[in-house]
Coordinates of C-alpha atoms and ligand atoms in Angstrom, one line a residue:
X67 CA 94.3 94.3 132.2
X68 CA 95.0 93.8 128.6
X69 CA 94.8 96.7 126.8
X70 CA 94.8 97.3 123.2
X71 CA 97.0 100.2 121.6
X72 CA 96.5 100.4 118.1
X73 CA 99.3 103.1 116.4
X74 CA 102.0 102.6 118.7
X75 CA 104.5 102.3 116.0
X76 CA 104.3 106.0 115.2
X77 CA 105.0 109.2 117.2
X78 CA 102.6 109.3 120.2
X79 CA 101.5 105.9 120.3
X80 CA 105.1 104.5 120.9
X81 CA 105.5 107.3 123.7
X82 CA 102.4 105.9 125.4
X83 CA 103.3 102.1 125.3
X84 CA 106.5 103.3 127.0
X85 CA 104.8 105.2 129.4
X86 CA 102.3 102.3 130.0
X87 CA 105.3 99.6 130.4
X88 CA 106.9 102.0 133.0
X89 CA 103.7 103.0 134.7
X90 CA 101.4 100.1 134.9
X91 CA 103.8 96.8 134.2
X92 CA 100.7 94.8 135.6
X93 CA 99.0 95.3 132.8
X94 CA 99.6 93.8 129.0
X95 CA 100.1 96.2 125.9
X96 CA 99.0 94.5 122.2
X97 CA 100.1 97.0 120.4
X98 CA 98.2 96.8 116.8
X99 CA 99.9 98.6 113.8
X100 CA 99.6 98.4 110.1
X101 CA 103.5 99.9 109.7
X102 CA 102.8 102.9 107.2
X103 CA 105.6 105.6 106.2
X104 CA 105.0 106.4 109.5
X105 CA 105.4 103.8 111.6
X106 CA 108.3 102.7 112.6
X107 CA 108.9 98.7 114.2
X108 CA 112.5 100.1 115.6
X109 CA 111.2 102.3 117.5
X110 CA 109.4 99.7 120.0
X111 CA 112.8 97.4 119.3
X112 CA 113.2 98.1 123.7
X113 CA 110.1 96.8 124.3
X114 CA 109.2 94.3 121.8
X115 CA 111.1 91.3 124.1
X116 CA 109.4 91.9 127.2
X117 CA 106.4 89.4 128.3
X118 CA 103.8 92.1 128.8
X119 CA 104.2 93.8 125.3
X120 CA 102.4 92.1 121.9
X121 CA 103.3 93.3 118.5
X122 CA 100.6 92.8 115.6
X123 CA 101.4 94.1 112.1
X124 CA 97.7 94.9 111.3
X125 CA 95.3 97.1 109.6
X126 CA 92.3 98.9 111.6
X127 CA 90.5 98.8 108.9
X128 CA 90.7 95.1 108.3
X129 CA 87.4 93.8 110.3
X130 CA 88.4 89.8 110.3
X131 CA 92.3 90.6 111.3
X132 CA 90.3 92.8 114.3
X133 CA 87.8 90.7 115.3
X134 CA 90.4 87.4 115.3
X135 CA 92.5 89.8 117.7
X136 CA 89.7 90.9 120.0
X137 CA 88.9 87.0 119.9
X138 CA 92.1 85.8 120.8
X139 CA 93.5 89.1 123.3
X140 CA 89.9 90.3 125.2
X141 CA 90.9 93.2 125.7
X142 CA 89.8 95.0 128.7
X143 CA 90.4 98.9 126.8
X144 CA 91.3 100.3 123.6
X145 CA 93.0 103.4 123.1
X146 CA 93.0 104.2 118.9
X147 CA 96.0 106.0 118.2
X148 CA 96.3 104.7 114.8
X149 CA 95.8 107.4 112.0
X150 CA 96.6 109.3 109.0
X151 CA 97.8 112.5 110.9
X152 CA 99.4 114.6 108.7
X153 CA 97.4 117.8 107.4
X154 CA 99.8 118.6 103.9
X155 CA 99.1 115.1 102.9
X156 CA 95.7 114.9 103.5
X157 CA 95.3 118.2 101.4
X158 CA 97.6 116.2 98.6
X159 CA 95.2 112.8 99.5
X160 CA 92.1 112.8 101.1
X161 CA 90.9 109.1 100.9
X162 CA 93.3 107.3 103.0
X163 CA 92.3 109.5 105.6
X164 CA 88.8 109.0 105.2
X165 CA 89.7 105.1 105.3
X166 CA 91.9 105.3 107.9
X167 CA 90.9 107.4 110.2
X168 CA 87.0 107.0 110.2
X169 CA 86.1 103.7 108.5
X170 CA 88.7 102.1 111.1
X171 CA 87.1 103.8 114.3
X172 CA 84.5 102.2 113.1
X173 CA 85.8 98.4 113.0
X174 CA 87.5 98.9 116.3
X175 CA 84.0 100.1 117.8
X176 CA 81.9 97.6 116.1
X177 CA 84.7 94.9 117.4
X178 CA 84.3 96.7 121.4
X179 CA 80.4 96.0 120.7
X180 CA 80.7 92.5 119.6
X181 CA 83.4 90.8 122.4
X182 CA 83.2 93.8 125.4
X183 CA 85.2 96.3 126.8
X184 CA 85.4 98.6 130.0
X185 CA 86.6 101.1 127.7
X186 CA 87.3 102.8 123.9
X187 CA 89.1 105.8 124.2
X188 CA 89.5 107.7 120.9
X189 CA 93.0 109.7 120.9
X190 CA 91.2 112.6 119.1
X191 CA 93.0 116.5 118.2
X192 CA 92.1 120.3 119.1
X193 CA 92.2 120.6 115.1
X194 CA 88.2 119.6 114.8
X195 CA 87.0 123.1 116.9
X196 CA 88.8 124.9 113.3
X197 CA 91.1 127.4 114.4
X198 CA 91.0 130.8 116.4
X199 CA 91.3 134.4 115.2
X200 CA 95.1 135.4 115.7
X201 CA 94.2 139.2 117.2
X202 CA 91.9 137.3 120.0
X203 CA 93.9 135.9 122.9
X204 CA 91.2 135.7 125.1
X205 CA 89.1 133.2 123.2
X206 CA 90.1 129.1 123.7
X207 CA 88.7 125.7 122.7
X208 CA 86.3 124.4 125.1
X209 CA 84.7 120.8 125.3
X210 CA 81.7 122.4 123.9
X211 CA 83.1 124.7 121.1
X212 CA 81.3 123.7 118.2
X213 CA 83.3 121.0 115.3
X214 CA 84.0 123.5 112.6
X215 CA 86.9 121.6 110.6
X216 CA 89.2 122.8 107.5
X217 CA 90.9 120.1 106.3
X218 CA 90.6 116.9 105.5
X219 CA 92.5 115.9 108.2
X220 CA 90.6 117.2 110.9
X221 CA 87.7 116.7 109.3
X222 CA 87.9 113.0 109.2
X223 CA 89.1 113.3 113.1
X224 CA 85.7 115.1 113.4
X225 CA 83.6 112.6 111.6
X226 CA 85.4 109.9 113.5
X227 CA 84.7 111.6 117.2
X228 CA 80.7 112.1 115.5
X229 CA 81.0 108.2 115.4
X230 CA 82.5 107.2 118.7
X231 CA 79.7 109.8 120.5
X232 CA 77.1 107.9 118.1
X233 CA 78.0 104.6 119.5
X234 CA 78.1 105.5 123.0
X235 CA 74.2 107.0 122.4
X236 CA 72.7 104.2 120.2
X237 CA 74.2 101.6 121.8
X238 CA 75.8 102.2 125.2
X239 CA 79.4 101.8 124.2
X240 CA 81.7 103.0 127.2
X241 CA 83.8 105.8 125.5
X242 CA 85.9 108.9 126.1
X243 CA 87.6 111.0 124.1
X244 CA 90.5 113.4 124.0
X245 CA 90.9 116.3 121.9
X246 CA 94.8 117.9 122.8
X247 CA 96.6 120.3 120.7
X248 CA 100.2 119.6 119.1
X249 CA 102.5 117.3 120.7
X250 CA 106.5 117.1 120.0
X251 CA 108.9 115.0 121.7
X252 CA 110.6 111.9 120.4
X253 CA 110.3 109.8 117.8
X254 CA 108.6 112.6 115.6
X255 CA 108.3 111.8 112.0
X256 CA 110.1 114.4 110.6
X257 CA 107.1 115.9 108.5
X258 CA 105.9 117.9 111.1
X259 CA 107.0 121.1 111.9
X260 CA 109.7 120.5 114.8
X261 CA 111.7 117.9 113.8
X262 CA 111.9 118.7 110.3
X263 CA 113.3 122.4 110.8
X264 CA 115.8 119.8 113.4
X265 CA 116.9 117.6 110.8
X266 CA 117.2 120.4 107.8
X267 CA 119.0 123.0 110.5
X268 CA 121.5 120.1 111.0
X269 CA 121.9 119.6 107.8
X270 CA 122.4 123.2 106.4
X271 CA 119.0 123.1 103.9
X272 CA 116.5 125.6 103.7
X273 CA 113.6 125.8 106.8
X274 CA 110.8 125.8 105.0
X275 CA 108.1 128.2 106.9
X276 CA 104.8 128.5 105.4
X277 CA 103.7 132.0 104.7
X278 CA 105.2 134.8 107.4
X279 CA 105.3 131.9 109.9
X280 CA 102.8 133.7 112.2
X281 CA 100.3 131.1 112.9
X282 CA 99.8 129.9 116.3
X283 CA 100.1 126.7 117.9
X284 CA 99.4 125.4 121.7
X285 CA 102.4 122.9 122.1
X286 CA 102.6 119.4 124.7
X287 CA 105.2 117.8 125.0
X288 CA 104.0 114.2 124.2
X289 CA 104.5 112.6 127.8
X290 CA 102.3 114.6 129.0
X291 CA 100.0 114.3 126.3
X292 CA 100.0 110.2 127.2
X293 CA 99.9 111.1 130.6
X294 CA 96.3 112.5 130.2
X295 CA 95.5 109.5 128.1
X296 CA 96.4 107.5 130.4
X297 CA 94.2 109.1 133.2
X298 CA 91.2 109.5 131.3
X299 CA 91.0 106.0 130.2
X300 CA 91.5 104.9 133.8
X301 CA 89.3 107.2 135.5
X302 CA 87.5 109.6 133.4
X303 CA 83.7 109.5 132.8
X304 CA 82.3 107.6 130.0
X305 CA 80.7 109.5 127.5
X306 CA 82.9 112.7 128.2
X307 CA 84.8 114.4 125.8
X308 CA 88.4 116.3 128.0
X309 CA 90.5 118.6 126.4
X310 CA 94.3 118.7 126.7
X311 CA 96.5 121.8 126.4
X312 CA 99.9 123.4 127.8
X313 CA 99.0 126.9 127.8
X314 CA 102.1 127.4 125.7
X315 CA 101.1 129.0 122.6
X316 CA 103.9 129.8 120.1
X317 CA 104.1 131.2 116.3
X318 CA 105.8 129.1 113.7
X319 CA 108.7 131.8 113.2
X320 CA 109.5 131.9 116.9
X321 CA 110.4 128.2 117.0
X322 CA 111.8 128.0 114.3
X323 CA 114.5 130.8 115.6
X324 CA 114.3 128.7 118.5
X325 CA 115.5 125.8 116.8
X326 CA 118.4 127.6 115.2
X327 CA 120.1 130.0 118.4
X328 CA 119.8 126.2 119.9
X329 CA 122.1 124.4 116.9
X330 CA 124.0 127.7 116.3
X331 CA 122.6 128.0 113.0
X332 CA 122.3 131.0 110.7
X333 CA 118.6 132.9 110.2
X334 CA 119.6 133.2 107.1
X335 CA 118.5 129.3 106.6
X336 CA 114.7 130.2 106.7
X337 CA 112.9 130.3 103.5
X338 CA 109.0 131.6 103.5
X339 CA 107.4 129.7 101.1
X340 CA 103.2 129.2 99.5
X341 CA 101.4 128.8 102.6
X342 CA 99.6 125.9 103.2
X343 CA 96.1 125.9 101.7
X344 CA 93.2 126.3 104.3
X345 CA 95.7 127.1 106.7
X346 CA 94.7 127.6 110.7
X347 CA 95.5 130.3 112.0
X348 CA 95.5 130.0 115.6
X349 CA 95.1 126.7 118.1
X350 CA 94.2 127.3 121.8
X351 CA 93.2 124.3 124.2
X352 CA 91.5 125.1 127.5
X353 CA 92.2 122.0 129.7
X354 CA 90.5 123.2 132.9
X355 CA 87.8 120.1 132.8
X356 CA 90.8 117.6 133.0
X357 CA 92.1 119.9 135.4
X358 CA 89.6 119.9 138.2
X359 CA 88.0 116.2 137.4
X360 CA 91.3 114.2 137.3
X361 CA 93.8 116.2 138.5
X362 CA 96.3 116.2 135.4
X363 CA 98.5 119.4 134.8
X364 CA 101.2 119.4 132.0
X365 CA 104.5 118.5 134.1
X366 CA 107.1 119.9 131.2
X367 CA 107.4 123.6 130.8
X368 CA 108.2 123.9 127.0
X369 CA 111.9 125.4 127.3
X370 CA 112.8 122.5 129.0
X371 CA 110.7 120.1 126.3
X372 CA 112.6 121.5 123.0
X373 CA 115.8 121.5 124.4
X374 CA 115.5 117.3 125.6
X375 CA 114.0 117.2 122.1
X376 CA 116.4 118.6 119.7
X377 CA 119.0 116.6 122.4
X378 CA 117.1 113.7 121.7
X379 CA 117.3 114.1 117.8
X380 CA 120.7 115.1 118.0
X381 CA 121.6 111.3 120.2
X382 CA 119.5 109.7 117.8
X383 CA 120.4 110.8 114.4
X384 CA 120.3 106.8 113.1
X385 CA 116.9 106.6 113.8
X386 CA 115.5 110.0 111.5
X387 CA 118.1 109.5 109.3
X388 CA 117.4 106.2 108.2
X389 CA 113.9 107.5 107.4
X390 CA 114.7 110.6 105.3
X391 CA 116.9 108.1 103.3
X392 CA 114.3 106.1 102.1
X393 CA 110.8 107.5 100.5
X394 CA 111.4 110.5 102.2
X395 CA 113.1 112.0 99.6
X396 CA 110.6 111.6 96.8
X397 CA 107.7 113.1 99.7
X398 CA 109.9 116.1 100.0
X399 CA 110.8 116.6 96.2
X400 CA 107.0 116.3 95.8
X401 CA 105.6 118.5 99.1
X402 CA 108.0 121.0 98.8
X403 CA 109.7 121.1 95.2
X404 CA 106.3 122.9 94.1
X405 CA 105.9 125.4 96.8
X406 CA 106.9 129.2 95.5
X407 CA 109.8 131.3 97.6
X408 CA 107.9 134.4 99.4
X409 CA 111.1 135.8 101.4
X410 CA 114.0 134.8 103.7
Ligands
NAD682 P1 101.8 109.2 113.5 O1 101.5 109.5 112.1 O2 103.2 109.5 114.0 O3 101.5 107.7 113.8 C1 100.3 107.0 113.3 C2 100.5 105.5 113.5 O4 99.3 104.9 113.1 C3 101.7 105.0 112.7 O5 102.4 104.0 113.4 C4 101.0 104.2 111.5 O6 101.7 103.1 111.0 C5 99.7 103.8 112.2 N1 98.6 103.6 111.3 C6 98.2 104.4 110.3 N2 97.1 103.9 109.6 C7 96.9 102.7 110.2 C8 95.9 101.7 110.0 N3 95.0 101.7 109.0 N4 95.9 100.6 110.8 C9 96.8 100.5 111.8 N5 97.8 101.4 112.1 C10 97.8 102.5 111.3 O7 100.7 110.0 114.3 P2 100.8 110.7 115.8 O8 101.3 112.1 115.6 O9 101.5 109.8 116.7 O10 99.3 110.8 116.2 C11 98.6 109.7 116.9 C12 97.2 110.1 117.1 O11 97.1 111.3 117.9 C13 96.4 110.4 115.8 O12 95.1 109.9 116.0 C14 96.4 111.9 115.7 O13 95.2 112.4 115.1 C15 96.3 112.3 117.2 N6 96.9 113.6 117.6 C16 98.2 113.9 117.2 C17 98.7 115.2 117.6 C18 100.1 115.6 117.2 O14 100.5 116.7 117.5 N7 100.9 114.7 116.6 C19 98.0 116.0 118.4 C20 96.7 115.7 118.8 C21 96.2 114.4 118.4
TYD683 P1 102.4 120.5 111.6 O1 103.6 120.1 112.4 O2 102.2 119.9 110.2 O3 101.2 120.4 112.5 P2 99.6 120.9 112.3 O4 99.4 121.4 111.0 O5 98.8 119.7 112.6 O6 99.5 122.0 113.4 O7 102.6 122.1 111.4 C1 102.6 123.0 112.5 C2 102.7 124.4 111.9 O8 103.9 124.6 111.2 C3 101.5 124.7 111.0 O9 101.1 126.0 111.2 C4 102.2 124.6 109.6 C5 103.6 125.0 109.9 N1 104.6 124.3 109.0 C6 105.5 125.1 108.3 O10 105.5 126.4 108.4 N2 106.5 124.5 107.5 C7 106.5 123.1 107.4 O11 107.4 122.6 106.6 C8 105.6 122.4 108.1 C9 105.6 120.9 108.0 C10 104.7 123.0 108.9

């Protein structure tokens, strides 16, 4: 099968077209990537030699550059990782989200229509059900939770799963989506929570936690994540929506403690600052429907996951390091030189 991964320059995508080399090296990966801040070409550098992997420096959004693809590659599936994904800049930004991340569903779907495909799966997040009360532990995301968005992140992932469930209706496109809560793992740009409290910890700066730190994620490590992915496209039903989950929910604060006993680094580095605006409070995935149709369970308990991560970043300090050399630095002057001290 040919099968088209658009994103896999970034964070999960480039996890998946590993785990799709390994897993199924009958098949060919054309992996389609525009190369934003957060994609990274080195990152595929082990892969980009071998016969079944393509490379395409591309933009989702750009309909001709698609369609010439589809035209030339026929791909048999398409799995859209490619995104804006980062909440603090979309609060900063809205509009390249809004490009991005719906007009570009779009193209990709309209291309699926025009040349065929067995299958479009859209690489969705748990952040479009909103966020949970943090004082009820017995409630969790289901399939059927209703879309209730904050920012303008997950609300562009919202109006892009709207879409994808509005082409399978109106015109019989074969889709599935997957909606699974936050990943970590390597090759994490280090915006996001875990490997930037890595990469300060290591280098003695302040851990920036927003507010008391006391919001709740439901953390994957990303094999797993991919591993559902890869199952669903595969096997799942068309139409169906599966939700993906650890059952490891965790507060900010307590990994970023984590973090430090693991480096042997003071508490004394963490610095409250403004919390984020619109901030959820609580993500919880129930992933019994992937469970008990295709069998997947998450394989990486998540003390085991963060310590192979912070090894990983610690082996692979060329690879983050390059990147907070470069435009990095004016992203974190601008993100984080305005946010007020609450506490340490
Ligand atoms: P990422 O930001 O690390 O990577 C995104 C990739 O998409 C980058 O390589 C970037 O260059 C590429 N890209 C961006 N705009 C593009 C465009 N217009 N055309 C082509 N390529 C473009 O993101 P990630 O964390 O790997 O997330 C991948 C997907 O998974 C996203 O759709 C995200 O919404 C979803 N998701 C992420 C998480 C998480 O915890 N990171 C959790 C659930 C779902
Ligand atoms: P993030 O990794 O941005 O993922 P998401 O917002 O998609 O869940 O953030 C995870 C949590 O960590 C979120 O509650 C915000 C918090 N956070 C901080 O406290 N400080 C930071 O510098 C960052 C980036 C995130």
């Amino acid at each position: 099968m040919n099968i088209i991964v658009t994103g896999g320059a970034g964070f999960i995508g480039s996890n998946f077209v590993f785990y799709e080399l390994k897993q199924h090296p009958e098949d060919r990966i054309i992996c389609v990537d525009k190369l934003t801040y957060a994609g990274n070409l080195s990152t595929l550098e082990p892969v980009l030699h071998n016969p079944a992997f393509r490379f395409v420096k591309l933009d989702i959004c750009d309909r001709d550059g698609i369609y010439k693809l589809f035209e030339e590659e026929k791909p048999d599936i398409v799995v859209n990782f490619a995104a804006e994904s980062h909440v603090d800049r979309s609060i900063e930004n809205p509009t390249i989200f809004l490009e991005t991340n719906i007009i570009g569903t779009s193209v990709l779907m309209d291309a699926c229509r025009k040349y065929g495909i067995t299958r479009y799966h859209q690489v969705s997040t748990d952040e479009v059900y909103g966020d949970l009360p943090l004082d009820r532990p017995d409630l969790l995301f289901h399939e059927d939770t209703p879309i209730h968005t904050s920012s303008p992140y997950s609300t562009s992932k919202a109006s892009a799963d709207l879409l994808v469930q509005a082409y399978h209706r109106t015109y019989g496109l074969p889709v599935s989506i997957s909606r699974c809560s936050n990943n970590y793992g390597p090759y994490q740009f280090p915006e996001k929570l875990i490997p930037l409290m890595i990469a300060n910890a290591l280098a003695d700066k302040k851990l920036p936690v927003y507010g008391e730190g006391l919001n709740v994620r439901d953390w994957l490590y990303v094999e797993d994540h991919c591993k559902a992915i890869d199952l669903i496209m595969r096997k799942g039903t068309v139409g169906e929506i599966y939700n993906i989950g650890g059952h490891n929910e965790m507060r900010n604060i307590d990994i970023v403690k984590l973090i430090l006993d693991y480096l042997g680094k003071p508490y004394s580095l963490i610095e409250h600052v403004t919390d984020r605006k619109g901030h959820d409070r609580r993500y919880a995935i129930d992933p019994t429907k992937i469970h008990n149709e295709l069998g997947w369970l998450p394989e990486t308990m998540f003390k085991d996951g963060i310590k192979k991560t912070i090894q990983w970043y610690l082996d692979n300090k060329e690879w983050w390091e390059n990147i907070i050399r470069g435009d990095y630095q004016n992203y974190y002057k601008e993100m984080y030189g305005k946010k007020e001290v609450i506490g340490s």
